[in-house]
GROMACS .gro file of N, CA and C in nm:
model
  441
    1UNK      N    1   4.042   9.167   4.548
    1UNK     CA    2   4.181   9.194   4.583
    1UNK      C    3   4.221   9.329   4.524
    2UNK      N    4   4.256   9.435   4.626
    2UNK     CA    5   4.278   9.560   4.592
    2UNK      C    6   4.457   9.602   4.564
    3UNK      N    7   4.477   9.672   4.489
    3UNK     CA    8   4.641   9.681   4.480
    3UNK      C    9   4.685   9.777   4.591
    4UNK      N   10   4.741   9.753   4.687
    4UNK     CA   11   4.825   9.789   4.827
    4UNK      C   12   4.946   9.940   4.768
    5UNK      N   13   4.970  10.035   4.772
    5UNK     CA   14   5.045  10.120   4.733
    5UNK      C   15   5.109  10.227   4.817
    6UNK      N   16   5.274  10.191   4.804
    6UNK     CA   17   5.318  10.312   4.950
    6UNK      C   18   5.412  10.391   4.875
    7UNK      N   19   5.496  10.523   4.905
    7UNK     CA   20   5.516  10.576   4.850
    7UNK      C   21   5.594  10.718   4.945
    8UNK      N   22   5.711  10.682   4.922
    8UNK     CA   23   5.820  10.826   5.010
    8UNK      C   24   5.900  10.883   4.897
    9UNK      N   25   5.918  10.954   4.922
    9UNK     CA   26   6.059  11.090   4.868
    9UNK      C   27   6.086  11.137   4.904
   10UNK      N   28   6.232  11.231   4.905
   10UNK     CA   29   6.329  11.288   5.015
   10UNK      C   30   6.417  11.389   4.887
   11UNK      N   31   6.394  11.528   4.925
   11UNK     CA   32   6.484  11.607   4.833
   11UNK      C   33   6.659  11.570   4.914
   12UNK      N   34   6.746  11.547   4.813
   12UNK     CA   35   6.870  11.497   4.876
   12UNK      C   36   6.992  11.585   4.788
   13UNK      N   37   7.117  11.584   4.880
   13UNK     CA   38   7.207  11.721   4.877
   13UNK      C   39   7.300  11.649   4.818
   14UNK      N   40   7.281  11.584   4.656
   14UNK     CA   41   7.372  11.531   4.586
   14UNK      C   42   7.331  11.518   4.457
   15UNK      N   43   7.408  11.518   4.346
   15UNK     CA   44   7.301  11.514   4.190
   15UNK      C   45   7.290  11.409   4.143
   16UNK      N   46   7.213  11.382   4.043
   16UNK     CA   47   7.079  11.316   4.065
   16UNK      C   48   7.180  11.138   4.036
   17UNK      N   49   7.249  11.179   3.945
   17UNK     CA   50   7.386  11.030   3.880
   17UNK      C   51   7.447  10.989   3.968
   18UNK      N   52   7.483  11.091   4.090
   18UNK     CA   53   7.522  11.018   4.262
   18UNK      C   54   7.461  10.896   4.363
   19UNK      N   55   7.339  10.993   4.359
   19UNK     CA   56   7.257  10.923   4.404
   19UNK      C   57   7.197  10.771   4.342
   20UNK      N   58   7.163  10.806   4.205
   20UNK     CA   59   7.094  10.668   4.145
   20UNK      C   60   7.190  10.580   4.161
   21UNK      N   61   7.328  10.593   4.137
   21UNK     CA   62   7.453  10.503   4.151
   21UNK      C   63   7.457  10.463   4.301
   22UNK      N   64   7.434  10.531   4.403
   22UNK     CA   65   7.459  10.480   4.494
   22UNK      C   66   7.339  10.396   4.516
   23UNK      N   67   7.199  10.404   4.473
   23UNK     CA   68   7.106  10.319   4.513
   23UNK      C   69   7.105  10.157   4.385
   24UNK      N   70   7.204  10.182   4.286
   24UNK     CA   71   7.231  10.065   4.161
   24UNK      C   72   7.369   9.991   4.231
   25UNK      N   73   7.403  10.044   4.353
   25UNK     CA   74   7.516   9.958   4.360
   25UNK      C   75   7.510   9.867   4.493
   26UNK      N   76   7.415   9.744   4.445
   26UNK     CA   77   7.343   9.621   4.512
   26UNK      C   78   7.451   9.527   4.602
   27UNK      N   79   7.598   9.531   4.545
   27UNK     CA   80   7.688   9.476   4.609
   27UNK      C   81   7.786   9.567   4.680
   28UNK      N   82   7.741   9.694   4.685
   28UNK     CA   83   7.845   9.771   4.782
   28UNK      C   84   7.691   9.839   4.901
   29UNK      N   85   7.676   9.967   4.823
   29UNK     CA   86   7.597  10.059   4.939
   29UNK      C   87   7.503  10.013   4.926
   30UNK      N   88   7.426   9.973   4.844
   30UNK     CA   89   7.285   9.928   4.943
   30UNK      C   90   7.260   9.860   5.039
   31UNK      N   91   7.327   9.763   5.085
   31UNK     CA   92   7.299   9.720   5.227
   31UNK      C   93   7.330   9.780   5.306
   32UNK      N   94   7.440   9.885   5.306
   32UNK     CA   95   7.434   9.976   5.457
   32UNK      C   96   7.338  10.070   5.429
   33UNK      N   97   7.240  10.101   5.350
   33UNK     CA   98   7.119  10.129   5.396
   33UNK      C   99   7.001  10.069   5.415
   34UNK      N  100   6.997   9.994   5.477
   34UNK     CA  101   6.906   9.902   5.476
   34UNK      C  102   6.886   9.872   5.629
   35UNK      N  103   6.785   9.942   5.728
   35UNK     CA  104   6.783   9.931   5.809
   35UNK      C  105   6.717   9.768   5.876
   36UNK      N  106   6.694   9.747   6.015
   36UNK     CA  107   6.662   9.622   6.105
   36UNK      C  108   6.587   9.553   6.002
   37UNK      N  109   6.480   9.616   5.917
   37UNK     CA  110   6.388   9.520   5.901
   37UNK      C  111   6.395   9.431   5.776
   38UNK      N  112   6.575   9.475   5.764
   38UNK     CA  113   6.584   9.348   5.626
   38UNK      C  114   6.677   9.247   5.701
   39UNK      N  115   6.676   9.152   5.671
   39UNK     CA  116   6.774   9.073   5.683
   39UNK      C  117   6.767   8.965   5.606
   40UNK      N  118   6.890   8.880   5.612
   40UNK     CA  119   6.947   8.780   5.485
   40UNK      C  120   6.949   8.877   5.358
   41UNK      N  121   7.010   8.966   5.336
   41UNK     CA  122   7.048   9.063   5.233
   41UNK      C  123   7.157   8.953   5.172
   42UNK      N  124   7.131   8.935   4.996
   42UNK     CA  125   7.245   8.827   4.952
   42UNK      C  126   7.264   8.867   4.833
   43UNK      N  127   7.335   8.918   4.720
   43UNK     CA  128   7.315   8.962   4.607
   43UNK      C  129   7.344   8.807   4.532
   44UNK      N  130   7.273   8.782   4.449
   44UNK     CA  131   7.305   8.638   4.426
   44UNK      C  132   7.334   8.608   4.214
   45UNK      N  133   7.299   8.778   4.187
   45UNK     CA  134   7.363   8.739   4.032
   45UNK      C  135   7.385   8.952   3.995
   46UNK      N  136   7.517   8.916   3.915
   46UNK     CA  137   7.535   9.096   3.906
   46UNK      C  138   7.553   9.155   4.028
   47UNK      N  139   7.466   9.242   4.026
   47UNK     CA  140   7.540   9.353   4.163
   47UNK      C  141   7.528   9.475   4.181
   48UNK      N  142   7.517   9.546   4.025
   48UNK     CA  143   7.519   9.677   4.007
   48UNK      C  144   7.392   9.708   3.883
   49UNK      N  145   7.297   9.748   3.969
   49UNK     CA  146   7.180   9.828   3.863
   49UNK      C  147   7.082   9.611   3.756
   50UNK      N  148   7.101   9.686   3.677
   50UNK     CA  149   7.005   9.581   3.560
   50UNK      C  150   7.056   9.462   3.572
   51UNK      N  151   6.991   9.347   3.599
   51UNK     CA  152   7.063   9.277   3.577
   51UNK      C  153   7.081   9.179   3.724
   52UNK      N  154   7.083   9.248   3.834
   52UNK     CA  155   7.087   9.192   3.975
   52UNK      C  156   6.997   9.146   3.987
   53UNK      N  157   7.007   9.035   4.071
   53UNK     CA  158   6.942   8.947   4.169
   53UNK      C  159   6.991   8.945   4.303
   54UNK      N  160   6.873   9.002   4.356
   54UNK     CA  161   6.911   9.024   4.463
   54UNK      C  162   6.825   8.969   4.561
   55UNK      N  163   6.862   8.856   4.718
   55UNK     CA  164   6.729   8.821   4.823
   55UNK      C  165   6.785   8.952   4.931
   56UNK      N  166   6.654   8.884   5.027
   56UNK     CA  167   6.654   8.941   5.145
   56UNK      C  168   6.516   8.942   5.227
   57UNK      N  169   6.530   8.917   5.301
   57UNK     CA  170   6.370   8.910   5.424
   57UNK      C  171   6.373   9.059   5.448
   58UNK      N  172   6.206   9.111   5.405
   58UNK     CA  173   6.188   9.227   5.527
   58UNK      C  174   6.048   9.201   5.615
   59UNK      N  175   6.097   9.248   5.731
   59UNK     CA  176   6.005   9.220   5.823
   59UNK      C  177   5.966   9.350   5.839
   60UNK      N  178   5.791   9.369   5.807
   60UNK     CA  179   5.774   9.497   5.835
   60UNK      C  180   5.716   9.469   5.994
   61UNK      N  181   5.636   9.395   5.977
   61UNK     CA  182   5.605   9.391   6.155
   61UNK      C  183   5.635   9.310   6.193
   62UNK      N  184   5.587   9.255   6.345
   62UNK     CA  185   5.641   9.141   6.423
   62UNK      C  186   5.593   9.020   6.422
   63UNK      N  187   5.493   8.996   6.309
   63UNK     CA  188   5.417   8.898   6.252
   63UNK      C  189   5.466   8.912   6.117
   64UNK      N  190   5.478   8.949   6.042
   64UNK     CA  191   5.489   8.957   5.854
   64UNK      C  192   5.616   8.957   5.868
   65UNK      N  193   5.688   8.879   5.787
   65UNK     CA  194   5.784   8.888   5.702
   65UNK      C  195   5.734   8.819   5.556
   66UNK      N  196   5.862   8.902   5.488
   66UNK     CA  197   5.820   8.876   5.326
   66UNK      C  198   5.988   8.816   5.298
   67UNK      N  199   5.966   8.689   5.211
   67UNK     CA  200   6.106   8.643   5.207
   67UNK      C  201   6.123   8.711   5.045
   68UNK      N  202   6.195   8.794   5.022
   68UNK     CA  203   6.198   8.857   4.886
   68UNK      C  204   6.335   8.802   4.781
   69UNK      N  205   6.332   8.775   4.668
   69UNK     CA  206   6.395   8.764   4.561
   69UNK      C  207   6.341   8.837   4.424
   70UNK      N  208   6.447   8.969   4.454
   70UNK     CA  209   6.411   9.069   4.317
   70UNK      C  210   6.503   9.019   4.254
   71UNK      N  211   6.429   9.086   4.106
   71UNK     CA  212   6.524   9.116   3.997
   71UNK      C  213   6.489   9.230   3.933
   72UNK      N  214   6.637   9.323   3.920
   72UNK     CA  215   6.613   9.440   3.884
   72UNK      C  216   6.646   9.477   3.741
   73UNK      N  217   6.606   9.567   3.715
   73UNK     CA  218   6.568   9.618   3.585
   73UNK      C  219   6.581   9.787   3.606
   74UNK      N  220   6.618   9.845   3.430
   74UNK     CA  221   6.637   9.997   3.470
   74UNK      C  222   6.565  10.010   3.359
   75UNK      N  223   6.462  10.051   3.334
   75UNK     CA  224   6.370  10.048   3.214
   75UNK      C  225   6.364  10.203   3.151
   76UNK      N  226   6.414  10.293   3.251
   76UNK     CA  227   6.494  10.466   3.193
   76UNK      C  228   6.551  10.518   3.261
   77UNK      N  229   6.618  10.602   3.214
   77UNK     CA  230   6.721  10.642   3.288
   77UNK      C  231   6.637  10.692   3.436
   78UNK      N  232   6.765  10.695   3.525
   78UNK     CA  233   6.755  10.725   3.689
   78UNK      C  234   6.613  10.623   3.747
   79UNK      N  235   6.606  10.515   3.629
   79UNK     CA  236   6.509  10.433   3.724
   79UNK      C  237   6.538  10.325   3.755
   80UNK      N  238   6.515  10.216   3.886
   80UNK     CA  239   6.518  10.102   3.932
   80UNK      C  240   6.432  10.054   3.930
   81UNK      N  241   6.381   9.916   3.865
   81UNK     CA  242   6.259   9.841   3.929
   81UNK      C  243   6.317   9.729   3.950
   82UNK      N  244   6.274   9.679   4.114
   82UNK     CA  245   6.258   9.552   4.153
   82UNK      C  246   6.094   9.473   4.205
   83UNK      N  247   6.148   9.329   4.072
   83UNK     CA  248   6.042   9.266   4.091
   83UNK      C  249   6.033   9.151   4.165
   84UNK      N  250   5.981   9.129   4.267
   84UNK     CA  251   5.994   9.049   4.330
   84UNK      C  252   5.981   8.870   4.282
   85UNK      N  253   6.028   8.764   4.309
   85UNK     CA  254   5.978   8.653   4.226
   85UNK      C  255   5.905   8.608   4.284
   86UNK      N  256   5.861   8.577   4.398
   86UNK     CA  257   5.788   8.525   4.550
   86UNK      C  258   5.624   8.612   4.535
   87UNK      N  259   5.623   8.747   4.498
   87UNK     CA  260   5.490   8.793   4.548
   87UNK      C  261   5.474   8.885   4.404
   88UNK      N  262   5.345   8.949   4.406
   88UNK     CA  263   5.333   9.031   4.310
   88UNK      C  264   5.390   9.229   4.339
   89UNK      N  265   5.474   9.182   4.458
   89UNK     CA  266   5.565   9.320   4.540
   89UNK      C  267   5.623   9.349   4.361
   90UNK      N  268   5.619   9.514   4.339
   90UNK     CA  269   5.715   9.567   4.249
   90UNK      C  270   5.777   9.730   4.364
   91UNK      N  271   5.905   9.709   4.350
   91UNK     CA  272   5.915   9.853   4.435
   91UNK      C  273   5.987   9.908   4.317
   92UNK      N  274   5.983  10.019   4.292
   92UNK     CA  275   6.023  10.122   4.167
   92UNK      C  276   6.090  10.229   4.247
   93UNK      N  277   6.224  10.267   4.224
   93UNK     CA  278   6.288  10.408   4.259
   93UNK      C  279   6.318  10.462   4.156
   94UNK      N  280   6.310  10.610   4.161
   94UNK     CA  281   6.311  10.722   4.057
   94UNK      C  282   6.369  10.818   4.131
   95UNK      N  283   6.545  10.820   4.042
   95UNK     CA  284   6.624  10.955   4.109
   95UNK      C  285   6.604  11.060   3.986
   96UNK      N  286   6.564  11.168   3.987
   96UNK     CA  287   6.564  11.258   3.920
   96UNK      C  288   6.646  11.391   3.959
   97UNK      N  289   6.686  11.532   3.869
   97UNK     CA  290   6.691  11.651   3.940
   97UNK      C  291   6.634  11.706   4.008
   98UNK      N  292   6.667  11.774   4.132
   98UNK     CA  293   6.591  11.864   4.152
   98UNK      C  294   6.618  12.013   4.190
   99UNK      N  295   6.709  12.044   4.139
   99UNK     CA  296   6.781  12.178   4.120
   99UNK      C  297   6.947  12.209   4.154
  100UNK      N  298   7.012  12.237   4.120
  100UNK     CA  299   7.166  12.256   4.170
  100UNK      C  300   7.163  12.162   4.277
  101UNK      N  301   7.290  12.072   4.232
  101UNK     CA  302   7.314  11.995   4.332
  101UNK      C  303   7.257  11.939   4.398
  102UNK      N  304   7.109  11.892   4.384
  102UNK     CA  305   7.048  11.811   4.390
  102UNK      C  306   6.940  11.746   4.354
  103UNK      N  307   6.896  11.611   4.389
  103UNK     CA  308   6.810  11.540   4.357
  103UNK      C  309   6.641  11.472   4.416
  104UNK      N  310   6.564  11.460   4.352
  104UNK     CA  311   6.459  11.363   4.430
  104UNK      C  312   6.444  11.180   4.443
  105UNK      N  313   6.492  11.204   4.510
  105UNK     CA  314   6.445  11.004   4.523
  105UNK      C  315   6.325  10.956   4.551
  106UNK      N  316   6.238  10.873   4.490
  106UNK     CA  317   6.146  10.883   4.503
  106UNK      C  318   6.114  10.692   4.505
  107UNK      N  319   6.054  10.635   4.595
  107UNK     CA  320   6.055  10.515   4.587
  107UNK      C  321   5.928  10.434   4.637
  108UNK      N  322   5.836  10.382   4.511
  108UNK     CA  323   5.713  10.348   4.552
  108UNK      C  324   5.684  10.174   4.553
  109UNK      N  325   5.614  10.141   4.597
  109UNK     CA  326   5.612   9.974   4.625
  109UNK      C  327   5.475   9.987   4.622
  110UNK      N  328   5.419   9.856   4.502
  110UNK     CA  329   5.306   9.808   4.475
  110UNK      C  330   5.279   9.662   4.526
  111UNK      N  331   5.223   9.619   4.538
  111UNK     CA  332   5.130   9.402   4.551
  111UNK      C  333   4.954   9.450   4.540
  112UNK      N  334   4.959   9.346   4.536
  112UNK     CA  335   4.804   9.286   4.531
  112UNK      C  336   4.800   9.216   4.684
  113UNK      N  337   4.680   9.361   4.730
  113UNK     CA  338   4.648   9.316   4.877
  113UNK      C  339   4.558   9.186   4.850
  114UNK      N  340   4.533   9.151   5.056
  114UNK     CA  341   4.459   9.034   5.026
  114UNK      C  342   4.285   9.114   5.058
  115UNK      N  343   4.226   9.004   5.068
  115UNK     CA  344   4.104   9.084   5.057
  115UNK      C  345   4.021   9.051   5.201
  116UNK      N  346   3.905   9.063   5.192
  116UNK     CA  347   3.814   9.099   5.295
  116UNK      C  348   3.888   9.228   5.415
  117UNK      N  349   3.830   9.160   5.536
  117UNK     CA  350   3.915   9.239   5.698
  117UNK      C  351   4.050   9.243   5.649
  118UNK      N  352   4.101   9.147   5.593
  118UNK     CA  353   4.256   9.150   5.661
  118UNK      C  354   4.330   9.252   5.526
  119UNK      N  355   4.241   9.208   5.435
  119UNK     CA  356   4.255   9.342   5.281
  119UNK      C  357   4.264   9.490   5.361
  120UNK      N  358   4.149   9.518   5.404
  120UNK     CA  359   4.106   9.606   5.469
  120UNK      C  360   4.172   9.704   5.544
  121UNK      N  361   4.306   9.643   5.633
  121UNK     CA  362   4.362   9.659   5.754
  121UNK      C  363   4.494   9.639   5.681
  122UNK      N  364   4.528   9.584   5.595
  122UNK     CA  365   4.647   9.591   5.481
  122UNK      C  366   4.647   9.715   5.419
  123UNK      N  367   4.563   9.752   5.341
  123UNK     CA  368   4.582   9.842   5.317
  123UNK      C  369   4.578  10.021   5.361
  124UNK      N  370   4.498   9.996   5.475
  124UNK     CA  371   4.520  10.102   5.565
  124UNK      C  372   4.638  10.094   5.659
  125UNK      N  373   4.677   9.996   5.701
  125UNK     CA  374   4.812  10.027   5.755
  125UNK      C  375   4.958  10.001   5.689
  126UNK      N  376   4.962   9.926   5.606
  126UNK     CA  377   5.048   9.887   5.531
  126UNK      C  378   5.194   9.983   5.471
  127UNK      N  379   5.065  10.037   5.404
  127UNK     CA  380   5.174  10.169   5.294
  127UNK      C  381   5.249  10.281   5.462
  128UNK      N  382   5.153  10.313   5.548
  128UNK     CA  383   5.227  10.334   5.649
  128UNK      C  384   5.332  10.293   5.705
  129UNK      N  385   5.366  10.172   5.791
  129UNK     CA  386   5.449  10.129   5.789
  129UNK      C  387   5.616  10.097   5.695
  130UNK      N  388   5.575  10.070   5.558
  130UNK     CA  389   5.661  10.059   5.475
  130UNK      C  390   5.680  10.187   5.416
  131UNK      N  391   5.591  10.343   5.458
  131UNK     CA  392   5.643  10.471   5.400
  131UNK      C  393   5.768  10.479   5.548
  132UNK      N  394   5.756  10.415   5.675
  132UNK     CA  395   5.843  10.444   5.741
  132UNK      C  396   5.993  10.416   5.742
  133UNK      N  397   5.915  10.273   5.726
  133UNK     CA  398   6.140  10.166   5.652
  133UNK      C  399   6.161  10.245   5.550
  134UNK      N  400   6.099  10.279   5.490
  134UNK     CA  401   6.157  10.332   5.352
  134UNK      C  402   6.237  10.521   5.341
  135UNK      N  403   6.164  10.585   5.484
  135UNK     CA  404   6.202  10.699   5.511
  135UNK      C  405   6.360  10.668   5.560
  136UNK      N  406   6.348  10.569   5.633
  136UNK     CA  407   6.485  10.572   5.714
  136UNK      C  408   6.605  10.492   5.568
  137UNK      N  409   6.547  10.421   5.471
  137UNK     CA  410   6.639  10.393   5.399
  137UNK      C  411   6.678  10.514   5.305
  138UNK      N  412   6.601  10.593   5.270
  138UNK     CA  413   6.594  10.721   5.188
  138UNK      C  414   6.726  10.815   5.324
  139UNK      N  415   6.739  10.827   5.442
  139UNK     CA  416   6.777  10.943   5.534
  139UNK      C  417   6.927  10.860   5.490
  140UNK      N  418   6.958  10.712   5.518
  140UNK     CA  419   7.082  10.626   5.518
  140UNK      C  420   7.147  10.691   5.347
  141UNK      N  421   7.071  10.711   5.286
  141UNK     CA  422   7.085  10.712   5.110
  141UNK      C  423   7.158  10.887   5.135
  142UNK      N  424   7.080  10.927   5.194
  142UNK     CA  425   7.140  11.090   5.222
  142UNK      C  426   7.251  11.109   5.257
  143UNK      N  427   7.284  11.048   5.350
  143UNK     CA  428   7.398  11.050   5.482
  143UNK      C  429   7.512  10.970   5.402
  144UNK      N  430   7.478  10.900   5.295
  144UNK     CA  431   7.629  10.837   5.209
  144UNK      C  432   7.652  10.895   5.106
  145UNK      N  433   7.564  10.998   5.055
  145UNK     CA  434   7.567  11.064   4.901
  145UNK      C  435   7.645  11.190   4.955
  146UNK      N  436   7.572  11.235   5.055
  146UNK     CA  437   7.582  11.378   5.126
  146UNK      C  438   7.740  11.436   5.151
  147UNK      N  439   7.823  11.313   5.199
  147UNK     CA  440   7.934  11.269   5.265
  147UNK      C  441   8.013  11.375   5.182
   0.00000   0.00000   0.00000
């Protein structure tokens, strides 16, 4: 069983405490970025940054869905980790500077693929797919910071 790893960033036209706030605030903006392939989005303890519990289904394809229940954690500054309770999924975002007025968001998602063929075909297509949901949640993250 090989560890599965995807991985986007997006230089964004807001500084860097904008942004991380807008991606720590679990009961306001993060669900309007959160494109088709989540659904049942529920914040179910906290709300904002450390401390949340948060579900939600994402369906990356038209076969997989993952029924997810994180709990997040900010372990340094401008960082998020959510750990999933259901799978060994950790997705980690990291807003940092990245020069006047703005920032890098950077947001990577780990599990433990499965193995043989279907390992195989997980991990070659996988991180693809989920670098794509994750582009369009990173463009949604732009378009509300940007504002």
């Amino acid at each position: 069983m090989a560890q599965v790893e995807a991985t986007t960033e997006r230089i964004i036209a807001a500084d860097a405490e904008t942004v991380f706030d807008a991606l720590a605030d679990y009961s306001g903006t993060r669900a309007k970025l959160l494109p088709e392939h989540f659904s049942e989005y529920e914040v179910r303890e906290g709300g904002d940054g450390e401390g949340t519990l948060v579900h939600w289904k994402l369906q990356a394809t038209s076969k997989r869905v993952r029924d997810c229940l994180l709990e997040v954690t900010e372990p340094t500054d401008g960082q998020l980790v959510e750990k999933d309770r259901n799978s060994s999924m950790v997705t980690t975002w990291l807003v940092t500077p990245a020069g006047e007025g703005k920032s890098r968001a950077v947001v990577t998602t780990v599990w433990d693929g499965a193995g043989g063929v279907g390992g195989f075909f997980e991990r070659t297509f996988a991180p693809k797919g989920l670098g794509r949901i994750y582009d369009v949640v990173l463009a949604k993250l732009a378009d509300e910071v940007e504002k």
